XYZ file of C-alpha atoms in Angstrom:
177
model
C 145.377 80.119 69.591
C 142.910 78.090 71.596
C 142.090 74.512 70.792
C 138.416 74.508 71.725
C 137.095 72.453 68.799
C 134.657 69.790 69.935
C 132.803 67.485 67.596
C 129.643 65.936 69.023
C 129.615 62.757 66.939
C 126.676 61.268 68.863
C 124.504 64.290 68.030
C 125.635 64.226 64.388
C 124.822 60.507 64.099
C 121.387 60.942 65.665
C 120.546 63.865 63.375
C 121.786 61.958 60.316
C 119.556 58.989 61.184
C 116.480 61.186 61.708
C 116.854 62.977 58.374
C 118.074 60.259 56.008
C 115.670 61.342 53.246
C 117.430 64.706 52.964
C 120.407 62.979 51.330
C 123.559 65.103 51.382
C 121.820 68.268 52.640
C 122.305 68.514 56.391
C 121.230 71.082 58.963
C 124.659 72.661 58.639
C 123.971 73.645 54.999
C 124.467 77.377 55.068
C 122.152 78.753 52.360
C 118.578 78.714 51.100
C 118.691 75.431 49.197
C 115.856 76.447 46.846
C 117.701 79.660 45.920
C 120.880 77.701 45.146
C 118.848 75.271 43.020
C 117.298 78.192 41.122
C 120.714 79.705 40.467
C 122.087 76.345 39.305
C 119.100 75.888 36.986
C 119.948 79.280 35.444
C 123.545 78.066 35.071
C 122.205 74.980 33.276
C 120.198 77.191 30.912
C 123.231 79.398 30.281
C 125.487 76.444 29.538
C 122.937 74.794 27.220
C 122.488 78.049 25.272
C 126.288 78.368 25.025
C 126.468 74.755 23.807
C 123.815 75.483 21.181
C 125.528 78.690 20.021
C 128.995 77.111 19.805
C 127.592 74.050 18.020
C 125.697 76.170 15.487
C 128.770 78.326 14.862
C 131.029 75.259 14.499
C 128.734 73.729 11.896
C 127.906 76.882 9.956
C 131.359 78.531 9.928
C 132.866 79.016 6.495
C 135.880 80.721 5.046
C 139.621 80.310 4.964
C 140.026 79.935 8.748
C 136.979 77.684 9.112
C 138.849 74.524 10.180
C 140.702 76.138 13.082
C 137.753 78.209 14.320
C 135.232 75.387 13.904
C 137.502 73.011 15.805
C 137.766 75.471 18.702
C 133.999 76.013 18.737
C 133.413 72.253 18.767
C 135.774 71.795 21.718
C 134.120 74.632 23.632
C 130.651 73.242 22.867
C 131.565 69.886 24.398
C 132.864 71.582 27.530
C 129.746 73.774 27.823
C 127.530 70.693 27.740
C 129.671 69.078 30.432
C 129.237 72.219 32.549
C 125.454 71.922 32.182
C 125.520 68.256 33.148
C 127.708 68.907 36.182
C 125.398 71.688 37.375
C 122.406 69.389 36.765
C 124.006 66.681 38.876
C 124.459 69.170 41.715
C 120.791 70.192 41.461
C 119.895 66.512 41.775
C 122.209 66.132 44.797
C 120.386 69.033 46.417
C 117.127 67.112 46.025
C 115.560 68.795 42.994
C 115.095 68.135 39.299
C 117.385 69.983 36.893
C 115.474 72.303 34.549
C 116.237 71.564 30.898
C 112.885 72.923 29.665
C 113.540 74.193 26.111
C 110.662 76.671 26.409
C 112.451 78.666 29.120
C 116.136 78.167 28.315
C 116.475 81.467 26.473
C 114.802 83.479 29.230
C 116.885 81.889 32.008
C 120.228 82.027 30.204
C 122.696 84.771 31.071
C 123.835 84.827 27.427
C 122.159 85.107 24.031
C 121.916 82.634 21.186
C 123.283 84.370 18.094
C 123.454 83.446 14.422
C 125.882 85.700 12.553
C 126.322 85.075 8.804
C 128.173 81.826 8.042
C 131.115 83.657 6.475
C 131.569 86.111 9.370
C 133.980 84.199 11.586
C 135.043 87.394 13.317
C 131.446 88.080 14.426
C 131.115 84.488 15.671
C 134.323 84.830 17.652
C 133.222 88.175 19.084
C 129.746 86.894 20.007
C 131.265 83.923 21.807
C 133.872 86.071 23.555
C 131.133 88.441 24.734
C 129.155 85.459 26.049
C 132.222 84.097 27.853
C 132.852 87.478 29.478
C 129.212 87.638 30.646
C 129.458 84.114 32.053
C 132.768 84.854 33.784
C 131.377 87.955 35.508
C 128.164 86.162 36.487
C 129.885 83.071 37.817
C 132.327 85.185 39.832
C 129.305 86.806 41.521
C 127.743 83.404 42.213
C 131.008 82.151 43.724
C 131.270 85.213 45.983
C 127.646 84.739 47.085
C 128.169 81.049 47.855
C 131.260 81.845 49.918
C 131.870 79.270 52.608
C 128.167 78.419 52.928
C 128.145 75.737 50.202
C 131.714 74.666 49.439
C 130.646 71.860 47.099
C 128.658 74.146 44.795
C 131.347 76.828 45.091
C 134.064 74.390 43.981
C 131.867 73.262 41.083
C 131.361 76.861 39.980
C 135.078 77.634 40.405
C 135.942 74.675 38.204
C 133.478 75.782 35.522
C 134.733 79.368 35.797
C 138.295 78.206 35.190
C 137.267 76.583 31.906
C 135.210 79.626 30.876
C 138.278 81.816 31.381
C 140.277 79.418 29.201
C 137.574 79.704 26.516
C 137.803 83.503 26.607
C 141.585 83.314 26.330
C 141.323 80.948 23.340
C 138.885 83.304 21.616
C 141.089 86.348 22.217
C 143.974 84.431 20.604
C 141.836 83.571 17.558
C 140.550 87.143 17.191
C 144.101 88.446 17.546
C 143.369 91.291 19.954
């Protein structure tokens, strides 16, 4: 194995000084920044819709298992909102404004907002499990696309994906499948 790594610190310093306004995005950024921002804004929309769905289901759930299911939905809702905020922070780091526009959330979201009957906990659980599975598959694709080109966004998405997989596992346990 050859040891031919050379780091031109003088060049890096000069380039950093010339492009201070670009913030954390350097010339070595490996992807189309605007495309990454667009994808992250769709992630924000997806997470906000998931937060809304989980919150609605937590509040409206009724029946004998309401307390346990509602508690799980409430916990998941909080985590979904944190996912949206973390993705929004990354959009800001990349030099853009996060898109929380309520008028377009539903169109940009990977998942649907559903309102099963209040007494149909099984349907609520199934709707949320379906949404988690959609998110998991979508985020896996995003992570593969990011690859080594944007490790910061990739790690963010991997962290969110890990929690989404935990949500799906929790829902499977509650459904009993």
